JSON list of C-alpha atoms and ligand atoms in Angstrom, two decimals:
[
{"chain": "A", "resi": 16, "resn": "MET", "atom": "CA", "xyz": [-9.49, 29.93, -12.20]},
{"chain": "A", "resi": 17, "resn": "ASP", "atom": "CA", "xyz": [-11.93, 27.27, -10.94]},
{"chain": "A", "resi": 18, "resn": "GLU", "atom": "CA", "xyz": [-12.07, 26.28, -7.27]},
{"chain": "A", "resi": 19, "resn": "THR", "atom": "CA", "xyz": [-9.96, 23.13, -7.56]},
{"chain": "A", "resi": 20, "resn": "GLN", "atom": "CA", "xyz": [-7.23, 25.03, -9.45]},
{"chain": "A", "resi": 21, "resn": "TYR", "atom": "CA", "xyz": [-7.40, 27.76, -6.82]},
{"chain": "A", "resi": 22, "resn": "TYR", "atom": "CA", "xyz": [-6.87, 25.33, -3.92]},
{"chain": "A", "resi": 23, "resn": "LYS", "atom": "CA", "xyz": [-4.15, 23.53, -5.87]},
{"chain": "A", "resi": 24, "resn": "SER", "atom": "CA", "xyz": [-2.16, 26.75, -6.26]},
{"chain": "A", "resi": 25, "resn": "VAL", "atom": "CA", "xyz": [-2.80, 27.78, -2.65]},
{"chain": "A", "resi": 26, "resn": "TYR", "atom": "CA", "xyz": [-1.84, 24.43, -1.14]},
{"chain": "A", "resi": 27, "resn": "ASN", "atom": "CA", "xyz": [1.21, 23.91, -3.35]},
{"chain": "A", "resi": 28, "resn": "LYS", "atom": "CA", "xyz": [2.71, 26.96, -1.56]},
{"chain": "A", "resi": 29, "resn": "PHE", "atom": "CA", "xyz": [0.88, 27.27, 1.72]},
{"chain": "A", "resi": 30, "resn": "TRP", "atom": "CA", "xyz": [0.36, 23.90, 3.42]},
{"chain": "A", "resi": 31, "resn": "VAL", "atom": "CA", "xyz": [3.95, 22.72, 3.18]},
{"chain": "A", "resi": 32, "resn": "ASN", "atom": "CA", "xyz": [5.02, 25.26, 5.86]},
{"chain": "A", "resi": 33, "resn": "GLN", "atom": "CA", "xyz": [1.73, 25.48, 7.70]},
{"chain": "A", "resi": 34, "resn": "THR", "atom": "CA", "xyz": [1.60, 21.82, 8.72]},
{"chain": "A", "resi": 35, "resn": "LYS", "atom": "CA", "xyz": [4.75, 22.19, 10.87]},
{"chain": "A", "resi": 36, "resn": "LYS", "atom": "CA", "xyz": [3.22, 25.25, 12.52]},
{"chain": "A", "resi": 37, "resn": "TYR", "atom": "CA", "xyz": [0.12, 23.30, 13.58]},
{"chain": "A", "resi": 38, "resn": "GLY", "atom": "CA", "xyz": [2.34, 20.46, 14.81]},
{"chain": "A", "resi": 39, "resn": "TYR", "atom": "CA", "xyz": [1.26, 17.14, 16.26]},
{"chain": "A", "resi": 40, "resn": "ALA", "atom": "CA", "xyz": [-1.19, 18.35, 18.88]},
{"chain": "A", "resi": 41, "resn": "PRO", "atom": "CA", "xyz": [-4.12, 16.64, 20.73]},
{"chain": "A", "resi": 42, "resn": "TYR", "atom": "CA", "xyz": [-6.46, 17.10, 17.77]},
{"chain": "A", "resi": 43, "resn": "GLU", "atom": "CA", "xyz": [-4.12, 15.33, 15.32]},
{"chain": "A", "resi": 44, "resn": "LYS", "atom": "CA", "xyz": [-3.32, 12.63, 17.93]},
{"chain": "A", "resi": 45, "resn": "LYS", "atom": "CA", "xyz": [-7.03, 11.91, 18.36]},
{"chain": "A", "resi": 46, "resn": "LEU", "atom": "CA", "xyz": [-7.41, 11.55, 14.58]},
{"chain": "A", "resi": 47, "resn": "VAL", "atom": "CA", "xyz": [-4.56, 9.02, 14.53]},
{"chain": "A", "resi": 48, "resn": "GLU", "atom": "CA", "xyz": [-6.13, 7.14, 17.45]},
{"chain": "A", "resi": 49, "resn": "ILE", "atom": "CA", "xyz": [-9.50, 6.92, 15.66]},
{"chain": "A", "resi": 50, "resn": "ILE", "atom": "CA", "xyz": [-8.00, 5.89, 12.30]},
{"chain": "A", "resi": 51, "resn": "SER", "atom": "CA", "xyz": [-5.80, 3.21, 13.83]},
{"chain": "A", "resi": 52, "resn": "GLN", "atom": "CA", "xyz": [-8.21, 1.81, 16.45]},
{"chain": "A", "resi": 53, "resn": "SER", "atom": "CA", "xyz": [-9.28, -1.18, 14.32]},
{"chain": "A", "resi": 54, "resn": "SER", "atom": "CA", "xyz": [-5.60, -2.09, 13.64]},
{"chain": "A", "resi": 55, "resn": "PRO", "atom": "CA", "xyz": [-5.91, -1.63, 9.86]},
{"chain": "A", "resi": 56, "resn": "GLU", "atom": "CA", "xyz": [-3.23, -2.89, 7.48]},
{"chain": "A", "resi": 57, "resn": "ARG", "atom": "CA", "xyz": [-3.82, -0.48, 4.63]},
{"chain": "A", "resi": 58, "resn": "VAL", "atom": "CA", "xyz": [-5.60, 2.89, 4.65]},
{"chain": "A", "resi": 59, "resn": "PHE", "atom": "CA", "xyz": [-6.29, 5.66, 2.14]},
{"chain": "A", "resi": 60, "resn": "GLU", "atom": "CA", "xyz": [-6.14, 9.40, 2.83]},
{"chain": "A", "resi": 61, "resn": "VAL", "atom": "CA", "xyz": [-8.02, 11.91, 0.66]},
{"chain": "A", "resi": 62, "resn": "GLY", "atom": "CA", "xyz": [-6.13, 15.25, 0.60]},
{"chain": "A", "resi": 63, "resn": "ILE", "atom": "CA", "xyz": [-3.00, 13.73, 2.15]},
{"chain": "A", "resi": 64, "resn": "GLY", "atom": "CA", "xyz": [-0.93, 16.94, 2.08]},
{"chain": "A", "resi": 65, "resn": "THR", "atom": "CA", "xyz": [2.71, 16.30, 2.97]},
{"chain": "A", "resi": 66, "resn": "GLY", "atom": "CA", "xyz": [1.86, 13.12, 4.88]},
{"chain": "A", "resi": 67, "resn": "TRP", "atom": "CA", "xyz": [3.15, 14.63, 8.13]},
{"chain": "A", "resi": 68, "resn": "PRO", "atom": "CA", "xyz": [2.12, 14.24, 10.94]},
{"chain": "A", "resi": 69, "resn": "ILE", "atom": "CA", "xyz": [-0.91, 11.98, 10.50]},
{"chain": "A", "resi": 70, "resn": "GLY", "atom": "CA", "xyz": [0.37, 9.62, 7.80]},
{"chain": "A", "resi": 71, "resn": "THR", "atom": "CA", "xyz": [3.75, 9.47, 9.53]},
{"chain": "A", "resi": 72, "resn": "ALA", "atom": "CA", "xyz": [2.21, 8.46, 12.87]},
{"chain": "A", "resi": 73, "resn": "LEU", "atom": "CA", "xyz": [0.16, 5.74, 11.14]},
{"chain": "A", "resi": 74, "resn": "LYS", "atom": "CA", "xyz": [3.22, 4.46, 9.26]},
{"chain": "A", "resi": 75, "resn": "GLU", "atom": "CA", "xyz": [5.07, 4.23, 12.57]},
{"chain": "A", "resi": 76, "resn": "LYS", "atom": "CA", "xyz": [2.31, 1.89, 13.72]},
{"chain": "A", "resi": 77, "resn": "GLY", "atom": "CA", "xyz": [3.08, -0.38, 10.74]},
{"chain": "A", "resi": 78, "resn": "ILE", "atom": "CA", "xyz": [0.10, 0.76, 8.64]},
{"chain": "A", "resi": 79, "resn": "ARG", "atom": "CA", "xyz": [0.52, 1.28, 4.89]},
{"chain": "A", "resi": 80, "resn": "VAL", "atom": "CA", "xyz": [-0.81, 4.72, 3.96]},
{"chain": "A", "resi": 81, "resn": "ASP", "atom": "CA", "xyz": [-1.95, 5.36, 0.38]},
{"chain": "A", "resi": 82, "resn": "GLY", "atom": "CA", "xyz": [-3.55, 8.62, -0.65]},
{"chain": "A", "resi": 83, "resn": "CYS", "atom": "CA", "xyz": [-4.12, 11.42, -3.11]},
{"chain": "A", "resi": 84, "resn": "ASP", "atom": "CA", "xyz": [-3.90, 15.20, -3.22]},
{"chain": "A", "resi": 85, "resn": "ILE", "atom": "CA", "xyz": [-4.41, 17.82, -5.91]},
{"chain": "A", "resi": 86, "resn": "ALA", "atom": "CA", "xyz": [-1.18, 19.67, -4.95]},
{"chain": "A", "resi": 87, "resn": "GLU", "atom": "CA", "xyz": [1.82, 18.06, -6.72]},
{"chain": "A", "resi": 88, "resn": "SER", "atom": "CA", "xyz": [4.44, 19.50, -4.37]},
{"chain": "A", "resi": 89, "resn": "ALA", "atom": "CA", "xyz": [2.62, 18.07, -1.34]},
{"chain": "A", "resi": 90, "resn": "VAL", "atom": "CA", "xyz": [2.31, 14.68, -3.06]},
{"chain": "A", "resi": 91, "resn": "ALA", "atom": "CA", "xyz": [6.06, 14.58, -3.79]},
{"chain": "A", "resi": 92, "resn": "LEU", "atom": "CA", "xyz": [6.77, 15.23, -0.09]},
{"chain": "A", "resi": 93, "resn": "ALA", "atom": "CA", "xyz": [4.19, 12.67, 1.07]},
{"chain": "A", "resi": 94, "resn": "GLN", "atom": "CA", "xyz": [5.64, 9.99, -1.22]},
{"chain": "A", "resi": 95, "resn": "ARG", "atom": "CA", "xyz": [9.05, 10.59, 0.38]},
{"chain": "A", "resi": 96, "resn": "GLU", "atom": "CA", "xyz": [7.74, 10.94, 3.93]},
{"chain": "A", "resi": 97, "resn": "LEU", "atom": "CA", "xyz": [5.70, 7.74, 3.75]},
{"chain": "A", "resi": 98, "resn": "ASP", "atom": "CA", "xyz": [8.08, 5.88, 1.44]},
{"chain": "A", "resi": 99, "resn": "ASN", "atom": "CA", "xyz": [5.23, 5.12, -0.97]},
{"chain": "A", "resi": 100, "resn": "GLU", "atom": "CA", "xyz": [5.56, 6.24, -4.57]},
{"chain": "A", "resi": 101, "resn": "ASP", "atom": "CA", "xyz": [3.00, 3.84, -6.03]},
{"chain": "A", "resi": 102, "resn": "GLY", "atom": "CA", "xyz": [0.14, 4.38, -3.63]},
{"chain": "A", "resi": 103, "resn": "ILE", "atom": "CA", "xyz": [0.25, 8.17, -3.33]},
{"chain": "A", "resi": 104, "resn": "TRP", "atom": "CA", "xyz": [-0.82, 10.08, -6.42]},
{"chain": "A", "resi": 105, "resn": "THR", "atom": "CA", "xyz": [-1.77, 13.53, -7.66]},
{"chain": "A", "resi": 106, "resn": "GLY", "atom": "CA", "xyz": [-5.46, 14.10, -8.27]},
{"chain": "A", "resi": 107, "resn": "ASP", "atom": "CA", "xyz": [-8.96, 14.08, -6.89]},
{"chain": "A", "resi": 108, "resn": "ILE", "atom": "CA", "xyz": [-10.37, 10.91, -5.33]},
{"chain": "A", "resi": 109, "resn": "ARG", "atom": "CA", "xyz": [-13.35, 11.07, -7.70]},
{"chain": "A", "resi": 110, "resn": "GLU", "atom": "CA", "xyz": [-10.88, 10.16, -10.48]},
{"chain": "A", "resi": 111, "resn": "TYR", "atom": "CA", "xyz": [-9.95, 6.86, -8.77]},
{"chain": "A", "resi": 112, "resn": "LYS", "atom": "CA", "xyz": [-10.68, 3.91, -11.04]},
{"chain": "A", "resi": 113, "resn": "GLY", "atom": "CA", "xyz": [-9.01, 1.12, -9.03]},
{"chain": "A", "resi": 114, "resn": "ASP", "atom": "CA", "xyz": [-10.99, -1.63, -7.35]},
{"chain": "A", "resi": 115, "resn": "PHE", "atom": "CA", "xyz": [-8.89, -2.10, -4.19]},
{"chain": "A", "resi": 116, "resn": "VAL", "atom": "CA", "xyz": [-10.95, -1.76, -1.01]},
{"chain": "A", "resi": 117, "resn": "TYR", "atom": "CA", "xyz": [-9.31, -0.38, 2.13]},
{"chain": "A", "resi": 118, "resn": "ASP", "atom": "CA", "xyz": [-9.65, -1.16, 5.83]},
{"chain": "A", "resi": 119, "resn": "VAL", "atom": "CA", "xyz": [-10.05, 2.56, 6.49]},
{"chain": "A", "resi": 120, "resn": "THR", "atom": "CA", "xyz": [-10.50, 5.55, 4.20]},
{"chain": "A", "resi": 121, "resn": "TYR", "atom": "CA", "xyz": [-10.16, 8.97, 5.75]},
{"chain": "A", "resi": 122, "resn": "CYS", "atom": "CA", "xyz": [-10.14, 12.66, 4.90]},
{"chain": "A", "resi": 123, "resn": "VAL", "atom": "CA", "xyz": [-8.95, 14.94, 7.67]},
{"chain": "A", "resi": 124, "resn": "ARG", "atom": "CA", "xyz": [-8.40, 18.70, 7.80]},
{"chain": "A", "resi": 125, "resn": "ALA", "atom": "CA", "xyz": [-9.39, 18.90, 4.12]},
{"chain": "A", "resi": 126, "resn": "SER", "atom": "CA", "xyz": [-13.17, 18.47, 3.62]},
{"chain": "A", "resi": 127, "resn": "TRP", "atom": "CA", "xyz": [-13.83, 22.22, 3.84]},
{"chain": "A", "resi": 128, "resn": "CYS", "atom": "CA", "xyz": [-11.81, 22.91, 0.71]},
{"chain": "A", "resi": 129, "resn": "ILE", "atom": "CA", "xyz": [-13.43, 20.15, -1.35]},
{"chain": "A", "resi": 130, "resn": "PRO", "atom": "CA", "xyz": [-16.54, 21.29, -3.24]},
{"chain": "A", "resi": 131, "resn": "GLY", "atom": "CA", "xyz": [-19.29, 18.66, -3.32]},
{"chain": "A", "resi": 132, "resn": "PHE", "atom": "CA", "xyz": [-17.86, 16.74, -0.36]},
{"chain": "A", "resi": 133, "resn": "TYR", "atom": "CA", "xyz": [-20.80, 14.29, -0.41]},
{"chain": "A", "resi": 134, "resn": "GLN", "atom": "CA", "xyz": [-19.49, 12.89, -3.73]},
{"chain": "A", "resi": 135, "resn": "THR", "atom": "CA", "xyz": [-16.07, 12.45, -2.12]},
{"chain": "A", "resi": 136, "resn": "LEU", "atom": "CA", "xyz": [-17.69, 10.68, 0.84]},
{"chain": "A", "resi": 137, "resn": "LYS", "atom": "CA", "xyz": [-19.63, 8.39, -1.48]},
{"chain": "A", "resi": 138, "resn": "LYS", "atom": "CA", "xyz": [-16.40, 7.43, -3.23]},
{"chain": "A", "resi": 139, "resn": "MET", "atom": "CA", "xyz": [-14.68, 6.84, 0.13]},
{"chain": "A", "resi": 140, "resn": "ILE", "atom": "CA", "xyz": [-17.52, 4.54, 1.21]},
{"chain": "A", "resi": 141, "resn": "ASP", "atom": "CA", "xyz": [-17.19, 2.54, -2.04]},
{"chain": "A", "resi": 142, "resn": "MET", "atom": "CA", "xyz": [-13.42, 2.24, -1.45]},
{"chain": "A", "resi": 143, "resn": "THR", "atom": "CA", "xyz": [-13.90, 0.84, 2.07]},
{"chain": "A", "resi": 144, "resn": "LYS", "atom": "CA", "xyz": [-14.28, -2.85, 2.97]},
{"chain": "A", "resi": 145, "resn": "PRO", "atom": "CA", "xyz": [-17.56, -3.99, 4.50]},
{"chain": "A", "resi": 146, "resn": "GLY", "atom": "CA", "xyz": [-16.99, -3.71, 8.26]},
{"chain": "A", "resi": 147, "resn": "GLY", "atom": "CA", "xyz": [-14.29, -1.08, 7.63]},
{"chain": "A", "resi": 148, "resn": "TYR", "atom": "CA", "xyz": [-14.22, 2.55, 8.69]},
{"chain": "A", "resi": 149, "resn": "VAL", "atom": "CA", "xyz": [-14.68, 5.93, 7.04]},
{"chain": "A", "resi": 150, "resn": "VAL", "atom": "CA", "xyz": [-13.20, 8.78, 9.07]},
{"chain": "A", "resi": 151, "resn": "PHE", "atom": "CA", "xyz": [-13.41, 12.51, 8.32]},
{"chain": "A", "resi": 152, "resn": "ASP", "atom": "CA", "xyz": [-13.82, 15.92, 9.89]},
{"chain": "A", "resi": 153, "resn": "VAL", "atom": "CA", "xyz": [-16.07, 18.74, 8.74]},
{"chain": "A", "resi": 154, "resn": "MET", "atom": "CA", "xyz": [-16.68, 22.37, 9.63]},
{"chain": "A", "resi": 155, "resn": "ASP", "atom": "CA", "xyz": [-20.05, 22.81, 11.33]},
{"chain": "A", "resi": 156, "resn": "LYS", "atom": "CA", "xyz": [-22.39, 25.17, 9.49]},
{"chain": "A", "resi": 157, "resn": "ASN", "atom": "CA", "xyz": [-24.18, 25.99, 12.74]},
{"chain": "A", "resi": 158, "resn": "SER", "atom": "CA", "xyz": [-21.28, 27.92, 14.23]},
{"chain": "A", "resi": 159, "resn": "PHE", "atom": "CA", "xyz": [-20.33, 31.54, 14.87]},
{"chain": "A", "resi": 160, "resn": "TYR", "atom": "CA", "xyz": [-17.20, 30.94, 12.83]},
{"chain": "A", "resi": 161, "resn": "CYS", "atom": "CA", "xyz": [-19.37, 30.16, 9.78]},
{"chain": "A", "resi": 162, "resn": "ILE", "atom": "CA", "xyz": [-21.48, 33.30, 10.30]},
{"chain": "A", "resi": 163, "resn": "LYS", "atom": "CA", "xyz": [-18.29, 35.37, 10.62]},
{"chain": "A", "resi": 164, "resn": "SER", "atom": "CA", "xyz": [-16.88, 34.07, 7.33]},
{"chain": "A", "resi": 165, "resn": "ARG", "atom": "CA", "xyz": [-20.22, 34.59, 5.55]},
{"chain": "A", "resi": 166, "resn": "CYS", "atom": "CA", "xyz": [-20.11, 38.25, 6.62]},
{"chain": "A", "resi": 167, "resn": "VAL", "atom": "CA", "xyz": [-16.64, 38.55, 5.06]},
{"chain": "A", "resi": 168, "resn": "GLN", "atom": "CA", "xyz": [-17.96, 37.01, 1.84]},
{"chain": "A", "resi": 169, "resn": "VAL", "atom": "CA", "xyz": [-20.86, 39.48, 1.72]},
{"chain": "A", "resi": 170, "resn": "LYS", "atom": "CA", "xyz": [-18.42, 42.37, 2.29]},
{"chain": "A", "resi": 171, "resn": "GLU", "atom": "CA", "xyz": [-16.19, 41.14, -0.55]},
{"chain": "A", "resi": 172, "resn": "LYS", "atom": "CA", "xyz": [-19.16, 40.77, -2.92]},
{"chain": "A", "resi": 173, "resn": "TYR", "atom": "CA", "xyz": [-20.14, 44.35, -2.08]},
{"chain": "A", "resi": 174, "resn": "TYR", "atom": "CA", "xyz": [-16.57, 45.57, -2.80]},
{"chain": "A", "resi": 175, "resn": "LYS", "atom": "CA", "xyz": [-16.64, 43.75, -6.16]},
{"chain": "A", "resi": 176, "resn": "PHE", "atom": "CA", "xyz": [-20.02, 45.36, -6.91]},
{"chain": "A", "resi": 177, "resn": "LEU", "atom": "CA", "xyz": [-18.43, 48.76, -6.25]},
{"chain": "A", "resi": 178, "resn": "GLY", "atom": "CA", "xyz": [-15.60, 47.86, -8.61]},
{"chain": "A", "resi": 179, "resn": "ILE", "atom": "CA", "xyz": [-13.00, 47.62, -5.82]},
{"chain": "A", "resi": 180, "resn": "HIS", "atom": "CA", "xyz": [-10.47, 44.85, -6.44]},
{"chain": "A", "resi": 181, "resn": "VAL", "atom": "CA", "xyz": [-10.49, 41.90, -4.03]},
{"chain": "A", "resi": 182, "resn": "ASP", "atom": "CA", "xyz": [-8.24, 38.88, -4.51]},
{"chain": "A", "resi": 183, "resn": "GLN", "atom": "CA", "xyz": [-10.21, 35.95, -5.78]},
{"chain": "A", "resi": 184, "resn": "ARG", "atom": "CA", "xyz": [-10.56, 33.25, -3.15]},
{"chain": "A", "resi": 185, "resn": "TYR", "atom": "CA", "xyz": [-13.04, 30.57, -2.36]},
{"chain": "A", "resi": 186, "resn": "GLY", "atom": "CA", "xyz": [-14.64, 30.17, 1.02]},
{"chain": "A", "resi": 187, "resn": "THR", "atom": "CA", "xyz": [-14.75, 27.27, 3.41]},
{"chain": "A", "resi": 188, "resn": "HIS", "atom": "CA", "xyz": [-17.37, 24.59, 2.74]},
{"chain": "A", "resi": 189, "resn": "TYR", "atom": "CA", "xyz": [-19.40, 24.15, 5.90]},
{"chain": "A", "resi": 190, "resn": "MET", "atom": "CA", "xyz": [-21.61, 21.11, 6.45]},
{"chain": "A", "resi": 191, "resn": "LEU", "atom": "CA", "xyz": [-25.04, 20.89, 8.01]},
{"chain": "A", "resi": 192, "resn": "LEU", "atom": "CA", "xyz": [-24.68, 18.14, 10.61]},
{"chain": "A", "resi": 193, "resn": "SER", "atom": "CA", "xyz": [-28.33, 17.00, 10.45]},
{"chain": "A", "resi": 194, "resn": "GLU", "atom": "CA", "xyz": [-28.08, 16.56, 6.66]},
{"chain": "A", "resi": 195, "resn": "LEU", "atom": "CA", "xyz": [-24.72, 14.80, 6.98]},
{"chain": "A", "resi": 196, "resn": "LYS", "atom": "CA", "xyz": [-26.03, 12.33, 9.58]},
{"chain": "A", "resi": 197, "resn": "HIS", "atom": "CA", "xyz": [-28.99, 11.55, 7.32]},
{"chain": "A", "resi": 198, "resn": "PHE", "atom": "CA", "xyz": [-26.60, 10.91, 4.42]},
{"chain": "A", "resi": 199, "resn": "LEU", "atom": "CA", "xyz": [-24.48, 8.56, 6.56]},
{"chain": "A", "resi": 200, "resn": "ARG", "atom": "CA", "xyz": [-27.50, 6.55, 7.74]},
{"chain": "A", "resi": 201, "resn": "LYS", "atom": "CA", "xyz": [-28.86, 6.35, 4.19]},
{"chain": "A", "resi": 202, "resn": "ASN", "atom": "CA", "xyz": [-25.51, 4.93, 3.03]},
{"chain": "A", "resi": 203, "resn": "GLY", "atom": "CA", "xyz": [-25.45, 2.18, 5.65]},
{"chain": "A", "resi": 204, "resn": "LEU", "atom": "CA", "xyz": [-22.97, 3.75, 8.07]},
{"chain": "A", "resi": 205, "resn": "ARG", "atom": "CA", "xyz": [-23.13, 3.79, 11.86]},
{"chain": "A", "resi": 206, "resn": "TYR", "atom": "CA", "xyz": [-21.28, 6.75, 13.31]},
{"chain": "A", "resi": 207, "resn": "ALA", "atom": "CA", "xyz": [-19.85, 8.37, 16.40]},
{"chain": "A", "resi": 208, "resn": "PHE", "atom": "CA", "xyz": [-18.69, 11.98, 16.44]},
{"chain": "A", "resi": 209, "resn": "TRP", "atom": "CA", "xyz": [-16.65, 14.41, 18.54]},
{"chain": "A", "resi": 210, "resn": "ARG", "atom": "CA", "xyz": [-16.55, 18.19, 18.46]},
{"chain": "A", "resi": 211, "resn": "GLU", "atom": "CA", "xyz": [-13.11, 19.77, 18.28]},
{"chain": "A", "resi": 212, "resn": "TRP", "atom": "CA", "xyz": [-13.43, 21.44, 21.67]},
{"chain": "A", "resi": 213, "resn": "GLU", "atom": "CA", "xyz": [-14.23, 18.06, 23.27]},
{"chain": "A", "resi": 214, "resn": "ILE", "atom": "CA", "xyz": [-10.91, 16.77, 21.94]},
{"chain": "A", "resi": 215, "resn": "THR", "atom": "CA", "xyz": [-8.68, 19.75, 22.61]},
{"chain": "A", "resi": 216, "resn": "GLY", "atom": "CA", "xyz": [-10.33, 20.78, 25.89]},
{"chain": "A", "resi": 217, "resn": "ARG", "atom": "CA", "xyz": [-10.57, 24.36, 24.61]},
{"chain": "A", "resi": 218, "resn": "GLN", "atom": "CA", "xyz": [-14.07, 25.73, 25.01]},
{"chain": "A", "resi": 219, "resn": "ASP", "atom": "CA", "xyz": [-13.64, 28.36, 22.30]},
{"chain": "A", "resi": 220, "resn": "ARG", "atom": "CA", "xyz": [-16.68, 27.31, 20.28]},
{"chain": "A", "resi": 221, "resn": "LYS", "atom": "CA", "xyz": [-16.49, 30.45, 18.15]},
{"chain": "A", "resi": 222, "resn": "ASN", "atom": "CA", "xyz": [-13.23, 29.30, 16.62]},
{"chain": "A", "resi": 223, "resn": "ALA", "atom": "CA", "xyz": [-13.53, 25.54, 16.82]},
{"chain": "A", "resi": 224, "resn": "PRO", "atom": "CA", "xyz": [-16.35, 24.37, 14.57]},
{"chain": "A", "resi": 225, "resn": "LYS", "atom": "CA", "xyz": [-14.63, 21.14, 13.47]},
{"chain": "A", "resi": 226, "resn": "VAL", "atom": "CA", "xyz": [-16.50, 17.88, 14.07]},
{"chain": "A", "resi": 227, "resn": "VAL", "atom": "CA", "xyz": [-14.79, 14.50, 13.64]},
{"chain": "A", "resi": 228, "resn": "PHE", "atom": "CA", "xyz": [-16.86, 11.53, 12.42]},
{"chain": "A", "resi": 229, "resn": "CYS", "atom": "CA", "xyz": [-15.88, 7.88, 12.69]},
{"chain": "A", "resi": 230, "resn": "CYS", "atom": "CA", "xyz": [-18.25, 5.71, 10.65]},
{"chain": "A", "resi": 231, "resn": "ARG", "atom": "CA", "xyz": [-18.49, 1.93, 10.34]},
{"chain": "A", "resi": 232, "resn": "LYS", "atom": "CA", "xyz": [-19.60, 0.45, 7.04]},
{"chain": "A", "resi": 233, "resn": "GLU", "atom": "CA", "xyz": [-22.11, -2.40, 7.40]},
{"chain": "A", "resi": 234, "resn": "ARG", "atom": "CA", "xyz": [-20.85, -5.92, 6.71]},
{"chain": "B", "resi": 323, "resn": "SAM", "atom": "C1", "xyz": [-5.26, 21.57, 5.15]},
{"chain": "B", "resi": 323, "resn": "SAM", "atom": "S1", "xyz": [-4.47, 20.44, 4.08]},
{"chain": "B", "resi": 323, "resn": "SAM", "atom": "C2", "xyz": [-4.52, 18.92, 5.05]},
{"chain": "B", "resi": 323, "resn": "SAM", "atom": "C3", "xyz": [-3.53, 17.88, 4.60]},
{"chain": "B", "resi": 323, "resn": "SAM", "atom": "C4", "xyz": [-3.56, 16.57, 5.43]},
{"chain": "B", "resi": 323, "resn": "SAM", "atom": "N1", "xyz": [-4.85, 15.93, 5.33]},
{"chain": "B", "resi": 323, "resn": "SAM", "atom": "C5", "xyz": [-3.21, 16.82, 6.87]},
{"chain": "B", "resi": 323, "resn": "SAM", "atom": "O1", "xyz": [-4.09, 16.70, 7.73]},
{"chain": "B", "resi": 323, "resn": "SAM", "atom": "O2", "xyz": [-2.05, 17.14, 7.14]},
{"chain": "B", "resi": 323, "resn": "SAM", "atom": "C6", "xyz": [-5.74, 20.16, 2.88]},
{"chain": "B", "resi": 323, "resn": "SAM", "atom": "C7", "xyz": [-5.25, 19.37, 1.69]},
{"chain": "B", "resi": 323, "resn": "SAM", "atom": "O3", "xyz": [-6.36, 19.02, 0.86]},
{"chain": "B", "resi": 323, "resn": "SAM", "atom": "C8", "xyz": [-5.92, 19.08, -0.49]},
{"chain": "B", "resi": 323, "resn": "SAM", "atom": "N2", "xyz": [-7.10, 19.17, -1.37]},
{"chain": "B", "resi": 323, "resn": "SAM", "atom": "C9", "xyz": [-7.92, 20.21, -1.57]},
{"chain": "B", "resi": 323, "resn": "SAM", "atom": "N3", "xyz": [-8.90, 19.90, -2.43]},
{"chain": "B", "resi": 323, "resn": "SAM", "atom": "C10", "xyz": [-8.70, 18.60, -2.79]},
{"chain": "B", "resi": 323, "resn": "SAM", "atom": "C11", "xyz": [-9.37, 17.69, -3.65]},
{"chain": "B", "resi": 323, "resn": "SAM", "atom": "N4", "xyz": [-10.44, 18.04, -4.35]},
{"chain": "B", "resi": 323, "resn": "SAM", "atom": "N5", "xyz": [-8.87, 16.43, -3.76]},
{"chain": "B", "resi": 323, "resn": "SAM", "atom": "C12", "xyz": [-7.77, 16.06, -3.07]},
{"chain": "B", "resi": 323, "resn": "SAM", "atom": "N6", "xyz": [-7.08, 16.88, -2.25]},
{"chain": "B", "resi": 323, "resn": "SAM", "atom": "C13", "xyz": [-7.55, 18.12, -2.10]},
{"chain": "B", "resi": 323, "resn": "SAM", "atom": "C14", "xyz": [-5.01, 20.29, -0.51]},
{"chain": "B", "resi": 323, "resn": "SAM", "atom": "O4", "xyz": [-4.14, 20.31, -1.62]},
{"chain": "B", "resi": 323, "resn": "SAM", "atom": "C15", "xyz": [-4.27, 20.15, 0.82]},
{"chain": "B", "resi": 323, "resn": "SAM", "atom": "O5", "xyz": [-3.06, 19.45, 0.70]}
]
């Protein structure tokens, strides 16, 4: 099973319940605030999940939310939640062939399960109007959390080497912030960013390596 198929099967089952558990907390509220700050009319979400709570909060502000996700069951729920069957589709953003350009494109709480996220970002930039915004969050590679999960991966590789069965799973994709910032500048984006603990007020840096970026595309 390749990585995309793996995440598709995981998220078809897992995310539908998990999203309610996470709720609509300060982190999600901050994402909505950032995405809606320029009063966009139409936005696109990569990895939209069930559409709740972020898409729902944007829709309540009168914003049309389009999007895509590889998990069909999540897409069916998002289409219903956001009352948008035409604009929400099953698949990877890199398959998008349309030429519509959005006020804001965003990818939140999903980048770490998308291999080759730079390609996704490039596509998001192309799908954004000049002067529009690209918003996303990433997991910081320079974090204890990343080191911890690498140790687990090494342990699992060792078990496999010994012939001990471990369930196949793919790890989180962490991003190097210095490399990411260079990529954004090279692609004509000005950016601001916030670390998760700055948003939530929880100083647990070991478990909060998310960093939110809000980027403006040059006119
Ligand atoms: C943690 S959920 C977040 C959903 C939503 N963004 C939210 O914040 O509620 C991650 C989502 O990304 C989707 N996903 C994973 N890889 C993807 C890809 N390559 N293209 C589009 N969606 C993807 C998963 O199916 C899942 O629904």
